[in-house]
Coordinates of C-alpha atoms and ligand atoms in Angstrom, one line a residue:
X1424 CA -10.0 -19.2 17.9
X1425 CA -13.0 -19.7 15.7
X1426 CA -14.1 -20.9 13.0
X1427 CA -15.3 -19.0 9.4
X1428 CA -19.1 -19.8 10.5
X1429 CA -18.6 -18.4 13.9
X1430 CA -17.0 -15.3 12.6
X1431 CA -20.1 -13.0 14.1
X1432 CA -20.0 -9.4 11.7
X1433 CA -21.3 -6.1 12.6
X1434 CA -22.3 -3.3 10.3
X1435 CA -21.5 -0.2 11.2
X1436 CA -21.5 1.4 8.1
X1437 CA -25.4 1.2 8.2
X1438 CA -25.5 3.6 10.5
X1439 CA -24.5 6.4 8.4
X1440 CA -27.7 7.6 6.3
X1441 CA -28.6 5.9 3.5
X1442 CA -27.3 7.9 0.6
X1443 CA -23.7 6.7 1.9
X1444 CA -24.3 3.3 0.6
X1445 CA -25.8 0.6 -1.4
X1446 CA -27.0 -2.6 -0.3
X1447 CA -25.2 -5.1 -2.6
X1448 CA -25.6 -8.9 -2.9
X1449 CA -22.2 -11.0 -4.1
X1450 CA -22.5 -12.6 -7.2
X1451 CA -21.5 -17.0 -7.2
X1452 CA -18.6 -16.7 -8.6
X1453 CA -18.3 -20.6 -10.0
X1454 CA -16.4 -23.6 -9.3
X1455 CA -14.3 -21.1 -6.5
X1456 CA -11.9 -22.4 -5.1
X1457 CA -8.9 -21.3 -2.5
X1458 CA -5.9 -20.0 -3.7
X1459 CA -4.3 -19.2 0.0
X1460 CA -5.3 -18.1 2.9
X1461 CA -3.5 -15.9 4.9
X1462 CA -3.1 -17.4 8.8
X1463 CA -1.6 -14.3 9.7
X1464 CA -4.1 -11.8 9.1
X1465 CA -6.6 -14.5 9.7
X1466 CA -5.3 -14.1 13.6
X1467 CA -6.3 -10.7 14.1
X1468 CA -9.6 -11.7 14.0
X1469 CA -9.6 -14.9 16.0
X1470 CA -10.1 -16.6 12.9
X1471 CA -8.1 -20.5 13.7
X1472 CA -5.3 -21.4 10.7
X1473 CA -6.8 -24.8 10.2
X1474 CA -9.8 -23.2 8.2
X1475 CA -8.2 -24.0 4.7
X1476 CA -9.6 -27.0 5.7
X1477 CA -13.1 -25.8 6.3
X1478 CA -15.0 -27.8 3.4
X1479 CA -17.0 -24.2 2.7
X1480 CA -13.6 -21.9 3.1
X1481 CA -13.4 -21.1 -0.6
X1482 CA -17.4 -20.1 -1.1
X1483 CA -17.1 -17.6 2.3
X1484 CA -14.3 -16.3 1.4
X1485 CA -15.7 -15.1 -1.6
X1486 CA -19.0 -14.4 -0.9
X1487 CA -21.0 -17.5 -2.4
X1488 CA -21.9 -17.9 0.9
X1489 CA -22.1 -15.0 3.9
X1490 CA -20.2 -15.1 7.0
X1491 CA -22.8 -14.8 10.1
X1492 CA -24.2 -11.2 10.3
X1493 CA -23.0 -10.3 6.9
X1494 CA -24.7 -6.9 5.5
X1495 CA -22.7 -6.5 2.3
X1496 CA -22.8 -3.2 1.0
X1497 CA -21.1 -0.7 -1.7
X1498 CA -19.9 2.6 -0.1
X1499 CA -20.5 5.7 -2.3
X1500 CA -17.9 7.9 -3.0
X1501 CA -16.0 10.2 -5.7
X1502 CA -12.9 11.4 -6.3
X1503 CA -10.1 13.3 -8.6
X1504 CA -8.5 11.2 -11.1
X1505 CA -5.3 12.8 -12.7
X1506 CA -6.5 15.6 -11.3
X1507 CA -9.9 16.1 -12.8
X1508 CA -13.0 15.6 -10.1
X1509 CA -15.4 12.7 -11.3
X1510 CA -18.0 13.0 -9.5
X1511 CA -19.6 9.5 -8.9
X1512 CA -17.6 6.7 -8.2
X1513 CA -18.1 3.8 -5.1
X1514 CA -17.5 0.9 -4.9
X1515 CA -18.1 -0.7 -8.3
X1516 CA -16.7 -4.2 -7.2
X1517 CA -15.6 -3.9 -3.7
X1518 CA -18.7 -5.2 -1.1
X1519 CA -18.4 -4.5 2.4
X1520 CA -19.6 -7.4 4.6
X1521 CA -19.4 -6.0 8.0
X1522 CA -17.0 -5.7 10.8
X1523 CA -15.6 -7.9 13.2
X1524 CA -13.8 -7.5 16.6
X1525 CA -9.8 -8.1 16.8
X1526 CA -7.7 -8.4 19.4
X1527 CA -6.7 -4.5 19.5
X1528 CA -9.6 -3.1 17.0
X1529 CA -12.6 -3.9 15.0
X1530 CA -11.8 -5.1 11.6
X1531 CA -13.5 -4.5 8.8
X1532 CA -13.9 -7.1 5.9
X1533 CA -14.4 -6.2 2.3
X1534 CA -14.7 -8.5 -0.4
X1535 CA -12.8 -7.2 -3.8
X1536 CA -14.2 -8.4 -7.5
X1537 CA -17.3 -10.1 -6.3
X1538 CA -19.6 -8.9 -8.9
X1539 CA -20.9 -5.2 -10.0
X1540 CA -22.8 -3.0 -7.7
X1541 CA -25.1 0.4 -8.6
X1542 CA -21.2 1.6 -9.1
X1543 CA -19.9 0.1 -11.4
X1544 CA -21.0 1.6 -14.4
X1545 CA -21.1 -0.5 -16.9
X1546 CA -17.9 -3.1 -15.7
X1547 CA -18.2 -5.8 -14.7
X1548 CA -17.6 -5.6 -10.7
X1549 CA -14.9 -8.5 -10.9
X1550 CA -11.0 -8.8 -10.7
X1551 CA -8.7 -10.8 -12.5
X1552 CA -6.2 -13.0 -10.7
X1553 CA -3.6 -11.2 -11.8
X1554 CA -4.3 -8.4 -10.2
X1555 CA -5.7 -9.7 -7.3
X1556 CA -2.8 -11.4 -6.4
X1557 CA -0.7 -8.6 -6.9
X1558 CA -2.5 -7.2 -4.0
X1559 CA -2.6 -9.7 -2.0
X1560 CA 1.0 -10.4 -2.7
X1561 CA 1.6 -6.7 -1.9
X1562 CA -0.1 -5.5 1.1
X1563 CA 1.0 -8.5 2.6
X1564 CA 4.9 -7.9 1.9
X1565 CA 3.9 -3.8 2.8
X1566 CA 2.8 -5.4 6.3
X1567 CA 6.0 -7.0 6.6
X1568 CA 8.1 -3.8 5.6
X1569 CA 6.1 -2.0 9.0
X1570 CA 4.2 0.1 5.8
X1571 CA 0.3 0.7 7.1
X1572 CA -1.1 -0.8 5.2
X1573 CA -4.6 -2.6 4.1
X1574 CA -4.5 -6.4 5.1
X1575 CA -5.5 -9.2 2.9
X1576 CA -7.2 -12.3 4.4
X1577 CA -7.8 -15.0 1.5
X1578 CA -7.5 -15.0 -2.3
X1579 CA -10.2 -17.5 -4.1
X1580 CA -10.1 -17.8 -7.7
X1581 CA -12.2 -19.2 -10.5
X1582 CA -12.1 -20.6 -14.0
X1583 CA -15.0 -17.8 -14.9
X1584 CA -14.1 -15.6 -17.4
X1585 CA -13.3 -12.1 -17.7
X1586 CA -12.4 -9.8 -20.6
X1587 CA -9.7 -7.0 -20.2
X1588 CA -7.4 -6.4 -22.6
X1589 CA -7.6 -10.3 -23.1
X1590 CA -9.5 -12.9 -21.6
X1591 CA -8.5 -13.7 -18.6
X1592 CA -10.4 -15.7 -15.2
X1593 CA -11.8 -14.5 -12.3
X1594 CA -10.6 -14.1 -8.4
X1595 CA -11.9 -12.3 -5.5
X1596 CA -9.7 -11.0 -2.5
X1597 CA -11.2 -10.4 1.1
X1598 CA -9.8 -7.6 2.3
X1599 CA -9.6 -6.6 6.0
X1600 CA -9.0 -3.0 7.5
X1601 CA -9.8 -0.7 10.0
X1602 CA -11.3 1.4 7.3
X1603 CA -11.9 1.9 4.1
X1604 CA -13.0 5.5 3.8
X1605 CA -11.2 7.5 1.3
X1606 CA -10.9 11.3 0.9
X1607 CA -13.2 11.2 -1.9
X1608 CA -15.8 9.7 0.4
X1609 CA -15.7 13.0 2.1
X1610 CA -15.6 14.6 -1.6
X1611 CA -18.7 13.3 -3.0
X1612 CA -21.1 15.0 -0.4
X1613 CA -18.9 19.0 -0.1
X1614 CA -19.6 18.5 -4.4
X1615 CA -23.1 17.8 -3.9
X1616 CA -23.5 20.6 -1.5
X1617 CA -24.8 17.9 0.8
X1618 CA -23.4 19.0 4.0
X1619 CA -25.4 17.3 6.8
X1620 CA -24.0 14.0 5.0
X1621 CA -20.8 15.7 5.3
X1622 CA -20.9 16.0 8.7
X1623 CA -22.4 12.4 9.4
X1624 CA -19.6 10.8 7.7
X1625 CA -16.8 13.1 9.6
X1626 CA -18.9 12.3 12.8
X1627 CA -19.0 8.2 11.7
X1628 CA -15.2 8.3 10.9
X1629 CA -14.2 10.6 14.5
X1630 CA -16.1 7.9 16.3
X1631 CA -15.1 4.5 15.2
X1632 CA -11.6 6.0 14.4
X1633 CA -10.2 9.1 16.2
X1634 CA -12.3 8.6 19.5
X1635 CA -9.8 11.1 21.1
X1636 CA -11.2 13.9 19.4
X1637 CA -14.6 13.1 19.5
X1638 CA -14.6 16.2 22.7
X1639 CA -12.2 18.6 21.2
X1640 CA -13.5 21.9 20.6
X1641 CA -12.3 21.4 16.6
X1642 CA -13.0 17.8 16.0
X1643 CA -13.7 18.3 12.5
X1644 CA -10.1 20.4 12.0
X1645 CA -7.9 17.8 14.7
X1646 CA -9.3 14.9 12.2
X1647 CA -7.8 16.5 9.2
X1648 CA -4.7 17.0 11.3
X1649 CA -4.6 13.9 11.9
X1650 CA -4.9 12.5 8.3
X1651 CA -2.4 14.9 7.2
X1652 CA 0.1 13.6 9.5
X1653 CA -0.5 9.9 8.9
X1654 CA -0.4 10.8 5.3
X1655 CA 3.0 12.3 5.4
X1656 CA 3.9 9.2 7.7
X1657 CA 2.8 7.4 4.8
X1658 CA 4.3 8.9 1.6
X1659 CA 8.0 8.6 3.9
X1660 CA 7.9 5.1 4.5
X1661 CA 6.8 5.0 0.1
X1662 CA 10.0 6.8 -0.3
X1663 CA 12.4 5.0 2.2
X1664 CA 11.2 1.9 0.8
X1665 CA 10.8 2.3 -3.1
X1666 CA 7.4 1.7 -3.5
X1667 CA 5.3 3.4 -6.6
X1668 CA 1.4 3.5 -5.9
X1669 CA 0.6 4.2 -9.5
X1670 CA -3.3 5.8 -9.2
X1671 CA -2.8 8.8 -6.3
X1672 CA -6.5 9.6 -6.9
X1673 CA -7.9 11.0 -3.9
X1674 CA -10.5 8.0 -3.9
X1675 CA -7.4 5.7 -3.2
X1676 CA -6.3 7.6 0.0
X1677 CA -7.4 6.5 3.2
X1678 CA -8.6 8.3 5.9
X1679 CA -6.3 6.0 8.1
X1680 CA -2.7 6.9 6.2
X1681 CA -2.6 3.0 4.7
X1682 CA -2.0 2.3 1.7
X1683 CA -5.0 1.3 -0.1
X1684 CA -6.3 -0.2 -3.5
X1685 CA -2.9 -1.6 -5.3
X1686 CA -3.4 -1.8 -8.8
X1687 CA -0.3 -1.0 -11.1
X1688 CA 2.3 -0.5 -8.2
X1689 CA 5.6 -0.8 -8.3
X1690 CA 9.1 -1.3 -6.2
X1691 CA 11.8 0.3 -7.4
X1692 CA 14.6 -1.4 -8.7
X1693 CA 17.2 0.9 -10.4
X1694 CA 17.2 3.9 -8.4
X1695 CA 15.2 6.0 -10.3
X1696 CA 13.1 8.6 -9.1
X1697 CA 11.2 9.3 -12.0
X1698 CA 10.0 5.9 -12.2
X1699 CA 6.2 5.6 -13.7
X1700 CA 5.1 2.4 -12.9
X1701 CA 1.5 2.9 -14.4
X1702 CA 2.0 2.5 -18.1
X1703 CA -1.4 4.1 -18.8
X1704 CA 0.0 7.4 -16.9
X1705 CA 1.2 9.4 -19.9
X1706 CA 2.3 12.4 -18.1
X1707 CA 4.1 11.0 -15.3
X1708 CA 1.6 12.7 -12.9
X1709 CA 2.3 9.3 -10.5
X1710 CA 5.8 9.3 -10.6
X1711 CA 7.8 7.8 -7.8
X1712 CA 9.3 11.5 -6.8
X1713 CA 5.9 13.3 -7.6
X1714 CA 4.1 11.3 -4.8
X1715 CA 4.9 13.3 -1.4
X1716 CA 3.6 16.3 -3.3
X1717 CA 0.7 14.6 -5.2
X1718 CA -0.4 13.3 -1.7
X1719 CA -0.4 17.3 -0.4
X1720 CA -2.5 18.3 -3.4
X1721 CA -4.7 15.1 -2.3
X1722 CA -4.9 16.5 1.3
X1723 CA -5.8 20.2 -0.1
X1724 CA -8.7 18.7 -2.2
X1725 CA -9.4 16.8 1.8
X1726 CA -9.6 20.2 3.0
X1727 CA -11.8 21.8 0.2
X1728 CA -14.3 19.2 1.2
X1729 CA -14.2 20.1 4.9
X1730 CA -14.7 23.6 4.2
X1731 CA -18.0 23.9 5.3
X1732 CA -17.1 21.9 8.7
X1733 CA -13.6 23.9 9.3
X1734 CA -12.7 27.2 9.3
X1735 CA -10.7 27.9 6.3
X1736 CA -7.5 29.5 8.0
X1737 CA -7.5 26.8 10.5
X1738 CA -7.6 24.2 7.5
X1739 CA -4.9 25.7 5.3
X1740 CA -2.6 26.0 8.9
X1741 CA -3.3 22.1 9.1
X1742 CA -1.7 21.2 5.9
X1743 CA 1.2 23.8 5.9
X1744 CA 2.9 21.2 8.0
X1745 CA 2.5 18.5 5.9
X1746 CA 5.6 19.4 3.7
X1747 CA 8.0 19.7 6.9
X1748 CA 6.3 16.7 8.6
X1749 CA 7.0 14.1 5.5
X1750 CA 10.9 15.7 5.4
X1751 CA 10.8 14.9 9.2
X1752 CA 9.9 11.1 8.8
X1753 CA 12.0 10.4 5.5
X1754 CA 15.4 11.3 6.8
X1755 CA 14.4 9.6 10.1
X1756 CA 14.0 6.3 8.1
X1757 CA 16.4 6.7 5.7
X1758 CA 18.9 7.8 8.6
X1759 CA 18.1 4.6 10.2
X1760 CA 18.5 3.0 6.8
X1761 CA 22.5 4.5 6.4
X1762 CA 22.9 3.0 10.6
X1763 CA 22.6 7.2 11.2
X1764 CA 20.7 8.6 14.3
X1765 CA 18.0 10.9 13.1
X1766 CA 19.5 14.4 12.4
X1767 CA 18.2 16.8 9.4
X1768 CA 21.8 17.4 8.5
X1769 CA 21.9 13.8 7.5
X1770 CA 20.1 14.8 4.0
X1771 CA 23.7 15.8 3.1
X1772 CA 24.4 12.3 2.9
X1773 CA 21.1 11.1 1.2
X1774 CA 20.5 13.4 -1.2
X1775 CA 24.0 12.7 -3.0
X1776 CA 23.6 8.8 -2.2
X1777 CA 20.6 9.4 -4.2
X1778 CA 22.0 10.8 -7.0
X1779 CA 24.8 8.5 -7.3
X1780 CA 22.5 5.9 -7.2
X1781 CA 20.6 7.1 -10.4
X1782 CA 23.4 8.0 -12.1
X1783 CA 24.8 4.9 -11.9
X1784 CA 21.8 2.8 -12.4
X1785 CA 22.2 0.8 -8.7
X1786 CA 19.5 -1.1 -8.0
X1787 CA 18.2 0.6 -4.8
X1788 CA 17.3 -2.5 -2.0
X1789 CA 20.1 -4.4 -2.8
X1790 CA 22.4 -1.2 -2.3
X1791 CA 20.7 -0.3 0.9
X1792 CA 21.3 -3.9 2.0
X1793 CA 24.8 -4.6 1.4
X1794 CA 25.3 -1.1 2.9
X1795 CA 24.6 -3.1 6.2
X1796 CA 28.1 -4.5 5.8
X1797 CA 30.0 -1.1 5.2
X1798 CA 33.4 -1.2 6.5
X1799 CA 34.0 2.1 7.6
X1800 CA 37.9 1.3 8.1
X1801 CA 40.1 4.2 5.9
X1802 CA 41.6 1.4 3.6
X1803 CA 38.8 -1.1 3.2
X1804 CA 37.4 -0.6 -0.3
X1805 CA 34.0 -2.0 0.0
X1806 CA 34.0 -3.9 -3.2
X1807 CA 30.8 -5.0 -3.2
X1808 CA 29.3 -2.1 -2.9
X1809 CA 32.0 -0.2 -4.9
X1810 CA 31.4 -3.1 -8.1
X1811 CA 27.8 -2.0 -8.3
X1812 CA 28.6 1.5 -9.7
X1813 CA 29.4 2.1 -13.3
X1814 CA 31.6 5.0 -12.1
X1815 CA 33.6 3.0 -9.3
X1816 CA 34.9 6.6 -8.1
X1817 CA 31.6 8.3 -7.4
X1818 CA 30.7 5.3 -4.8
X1819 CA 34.4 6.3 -2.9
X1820 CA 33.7 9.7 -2.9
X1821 CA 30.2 8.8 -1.2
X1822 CA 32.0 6.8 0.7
X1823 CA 34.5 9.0 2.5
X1824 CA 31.8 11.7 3.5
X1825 CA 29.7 8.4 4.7
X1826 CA 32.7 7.2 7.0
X1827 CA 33.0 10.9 8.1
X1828 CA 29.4 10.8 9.5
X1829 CA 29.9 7.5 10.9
X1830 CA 32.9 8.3 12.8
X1831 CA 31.3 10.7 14.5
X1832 CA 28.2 8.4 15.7
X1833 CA 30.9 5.3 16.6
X1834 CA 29.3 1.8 17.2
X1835 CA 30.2 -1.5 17.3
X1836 CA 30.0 -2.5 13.6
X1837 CA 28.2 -6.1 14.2
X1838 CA 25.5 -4.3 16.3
X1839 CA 25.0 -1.4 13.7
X1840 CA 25.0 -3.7 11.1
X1841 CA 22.2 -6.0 12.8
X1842 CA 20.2 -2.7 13.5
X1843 CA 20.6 -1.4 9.6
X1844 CA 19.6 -5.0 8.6
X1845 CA 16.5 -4.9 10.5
X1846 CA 15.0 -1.8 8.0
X1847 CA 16.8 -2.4 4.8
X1848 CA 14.6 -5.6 3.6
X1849 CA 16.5 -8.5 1.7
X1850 CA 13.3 -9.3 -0.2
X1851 CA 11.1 -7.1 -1.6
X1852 CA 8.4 -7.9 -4.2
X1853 CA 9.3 -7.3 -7.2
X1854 CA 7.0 -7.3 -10.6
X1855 CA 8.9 -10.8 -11.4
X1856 CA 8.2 -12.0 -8.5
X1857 CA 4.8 -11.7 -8.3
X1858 CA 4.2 -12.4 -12.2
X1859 CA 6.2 -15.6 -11.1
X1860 CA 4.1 -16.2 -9.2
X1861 CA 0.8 -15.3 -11.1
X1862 CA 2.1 -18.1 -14.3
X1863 CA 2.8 -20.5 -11.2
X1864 CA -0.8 -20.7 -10.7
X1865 CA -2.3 -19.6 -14.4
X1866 CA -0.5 -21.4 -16.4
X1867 CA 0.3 -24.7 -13.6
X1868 CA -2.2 -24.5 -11.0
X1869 CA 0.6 -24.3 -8.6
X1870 CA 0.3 -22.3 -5.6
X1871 CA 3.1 -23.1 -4.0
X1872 CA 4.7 -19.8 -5.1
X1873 CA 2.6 -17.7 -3.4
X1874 CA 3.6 -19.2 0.1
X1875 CA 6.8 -19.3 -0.5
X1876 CA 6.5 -15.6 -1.1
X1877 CA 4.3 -14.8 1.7
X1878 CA 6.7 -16.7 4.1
X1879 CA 9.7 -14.6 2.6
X1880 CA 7.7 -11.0 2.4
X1881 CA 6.6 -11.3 5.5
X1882 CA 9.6 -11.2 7.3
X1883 CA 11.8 -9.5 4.7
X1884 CA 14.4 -8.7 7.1
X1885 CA 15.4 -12.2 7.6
X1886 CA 18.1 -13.8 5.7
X1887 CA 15.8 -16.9 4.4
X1888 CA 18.8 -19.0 3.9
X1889 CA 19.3 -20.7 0.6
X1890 CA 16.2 -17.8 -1.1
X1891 CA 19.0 -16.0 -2.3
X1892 CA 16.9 -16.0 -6.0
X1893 CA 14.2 -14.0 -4.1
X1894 CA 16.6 -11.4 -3.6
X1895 CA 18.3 -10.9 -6.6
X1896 CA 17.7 -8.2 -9.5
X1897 CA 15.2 -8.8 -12.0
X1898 CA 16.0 -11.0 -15.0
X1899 CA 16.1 -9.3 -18.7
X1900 CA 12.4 -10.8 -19.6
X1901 CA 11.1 -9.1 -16.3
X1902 CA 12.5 -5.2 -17.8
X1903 CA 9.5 -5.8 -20.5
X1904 CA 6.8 -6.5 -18.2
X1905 CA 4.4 -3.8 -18.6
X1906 CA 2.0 -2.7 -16.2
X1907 CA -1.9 -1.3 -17.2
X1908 CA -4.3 0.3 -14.9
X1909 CA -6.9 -2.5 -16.0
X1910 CA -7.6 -4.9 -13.5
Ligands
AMP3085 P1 -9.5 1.5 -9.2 O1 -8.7 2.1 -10.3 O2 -9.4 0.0 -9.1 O3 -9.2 2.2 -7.9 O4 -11.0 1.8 -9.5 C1 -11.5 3.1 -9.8 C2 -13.1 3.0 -9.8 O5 -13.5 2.1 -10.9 C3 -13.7 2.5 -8.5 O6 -14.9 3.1 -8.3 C4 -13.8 1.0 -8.8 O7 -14.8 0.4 -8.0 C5 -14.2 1.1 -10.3 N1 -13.9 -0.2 -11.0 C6 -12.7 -0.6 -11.4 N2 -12.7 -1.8 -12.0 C7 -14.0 -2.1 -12.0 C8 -14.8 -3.3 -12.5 N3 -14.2 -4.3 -13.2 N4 -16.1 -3.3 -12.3 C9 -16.7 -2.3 -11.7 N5 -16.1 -1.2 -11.2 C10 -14.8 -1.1 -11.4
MG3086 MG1 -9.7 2.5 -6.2

């Protein structure tokens, strides 16, 4: 285990051409100081948990000073945005400082809001708290949910101010994953008709991340394969567990199938699939039910920028499976979710679960979770299940096709309902709960929310006796929190 100043980074990005990158430098972000660090991510990367008490942990961890072997720079890329293609983005506030070798794989460490970069076009390259510890909140509790997912390894804030819609201060979050390369990294160079940069980048992303087709005959094709298929692995487990993104542009898709960049994301809470979580999205392009397809039309604009690497049969072939492969996935997880093997036919039982969900305005985890405790016996009623629906009817009618399909799987109904328990999550992270936590530490300097969060989101499954509050529907106040893209 080491400390932050013998963390030793690589830079592997450098050794794409230039015209991939900037060279950045962090701007001091003042008076910094450390909000939490996370001991769990820090351990992937041999990084000991006593370093919140490293004297210098707050100005590392957000660039005022630079870990050992630090390069930092701003990766170029475009993208579409609500579907129109903008053709110079990058990172305008995101600096990479290098890489680092994990236990299992290298780690790459990314500092988010610390100052603007020859991207940023005329922001400001930094990130409020609020935001920033929605992400870190978030792609923590997405770990814990078994949702790939970027990691976050330290949030450091700052009384420096920062206009948005009001004034608000400063933070920076140091992000770690595999990878950071979006679709619209690929994008920006098929646009500029700059295809030997093209090809560098595929070659770059083959090597460091899908070494086992680095001697196919198709590399180029088997890497779009692959992204298609962690993509649809992706958008299932968003479905199976409620989660909104909120900005589906194709420079917020990773390469890797994580989920990436979390700005106005949402759980669900009602069932409600066409929940808009981003209140700047007008048309309802984001929608929680529009996002396995919005991810397909993000894999076709993937494939456009291939072109010139893949043959254009072969890439249209790759994605015709996406649609089947995402179906695949969410009645697996959702069949696990109802204590079901995984058989297609189950989407008989889903689908109308679904339905009678939305009609009757149940809130979706909590459902899910007391459905651990089904009592599949012909006389038990199920009340507290049954006292959730408005229409106490529609739930038996579920209910007797759901004790048909159960009957003919049978199981012991402790071990089934340990098995259900362990992928319908007691605690999700809801907006309250993080905005909780965000006027903990705004308005009191208290950060004791945010590890009493941490500790619950990542290990959702548990019961966390006496957090009950954690798990419990939102409050009327938190039904008016509304969500902007500004961050
Ligand atoms: P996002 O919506 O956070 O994914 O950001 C979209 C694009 O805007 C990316 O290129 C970001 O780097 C850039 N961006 C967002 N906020 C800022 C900011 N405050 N300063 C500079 N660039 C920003
Ligand atoms: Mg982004």
């Amino acid at each position: 285990m080491s400390s932050l100043e013998q963390l030793t980074l690589a830079q592997r990005y450098a050794s794409l051409p230039a015209t991939h990158y900037s060279p950045v430098q962090p701007e001091v972000l003042p008076d910094a100081k450390l909000l939490h660090f996370n001991v769990q991510a820090a351990k992937l990367i041999g990084l000991s948990a006593d370093q919140t008490l490293h004297p210098d942990a707050a100005e590392y961890l957000c660039g005022n000073r630079l870990l050992p072997g630090s390069q930092p720079l701003a990766a170029l890329y475009a993208g579409h945005q609500f579907g129109y293609y903008v053709s110079q983005l990058g990172d305008g506030r995101a600096m990479l400082l290098g890489d680092v070798a994990g236990t299992e794989e290298r780690w790459e460490l990314q500092l988010k809001g610390s100052g603007p970069t020859p991207y940023s076009r005329r922001s400001d390259g930094r990130a409020v708290l609020r935001s920033s510890l929605r992400e870190y909140l978030c792609s923590e509790a997405m770990h814990g949910l078994g949702v790939p997912t970027t990691r976050a390894l330290s949030l450091v804030g700052s009384p420096l101010e920062v206009r948005r819609e009001t004034v608000e201060t400063a933070a920076v979050v140091l992000r770690m994953s595999p990878s950071f390369v979006r679709f619209g990294s690929f994008e920006v160079f098929y646009h500029r008709g700059q295809h030997d940069n093209l090809r560098a980048l595929a070659d770059f992303v083959i090597t460091h991340h899908f070494p086992q087709y680095a001697n196919s005959p198709e590399p180029y094709l088997m890497m779009l394969r692959e992204i298609a298929q962690r993509t649809a692995h992706l958008m299932a487990h968003w479905q199976a567990v409620g989660f909104t993104h909120g900005v589906m542009n194709t420079d917020n898709m990773s390469i890797l199938g994580l989920t990436l960049d979390y700005g106005p994301f949402g759980f669900l809470d009602r069932y409600e699939p066409g929940f808009v979580c981003n209140h700047s999205d007008e048309m309802g392009r984001y929608a929680f039910d529009q996002q396995p397809d919005i991810a397909g039309w993000n894999l076709t604009r993937l494939a456009q920028a291939l072109s010139p690497l893949i043959n254009e049969t072969a890439a249209k072939e790759a994605l015709q499976d996406y649609p089947g492969l995402f179906a695949t996935h969410y009645i697996n997880l959702m069949s696990a979710k109802l204590g079901l093997p995984a058989q297609r036919e189950n989407a008989r039982l889903i689908l109308p679960m679904l339905d009678t969900l939305h009609k009757n305005r149940v809130d979706y985890s909590l459902f899910l979770r007391r459905l651990c405790d089904f009592d599949p016996a012909p006389d038990a009623l199920n009340a507290p299940l049954r006292d959730m629906f408005l229409d106490r009817t529609a739930f038996d009618a579920w209910a007797i096709t759901h004790r048909a399909a159960l009957a003919k799987h049978p199981q012991d109904i402790t071990v089934r309902a340990g098995a259900m328990r362990a992928v319908n999550p007691k605690f999700i992270l809801r907006n309250y709960l993080a905005e909780n936590a965000i006027r903990a530490v705004r308005d009191n300097q208290d950060n004791g929310e945010i590890e009493r969060l941490i500790t619950l989101l990542h290990a959702p499954f548990d019961e966390h006796p006496g957090m009950e509050a954690y798990a419990a529907e939102p409050p009327e106040w938190a039904h008016h929190l509304e969500l902007s893209c500004s961050s």
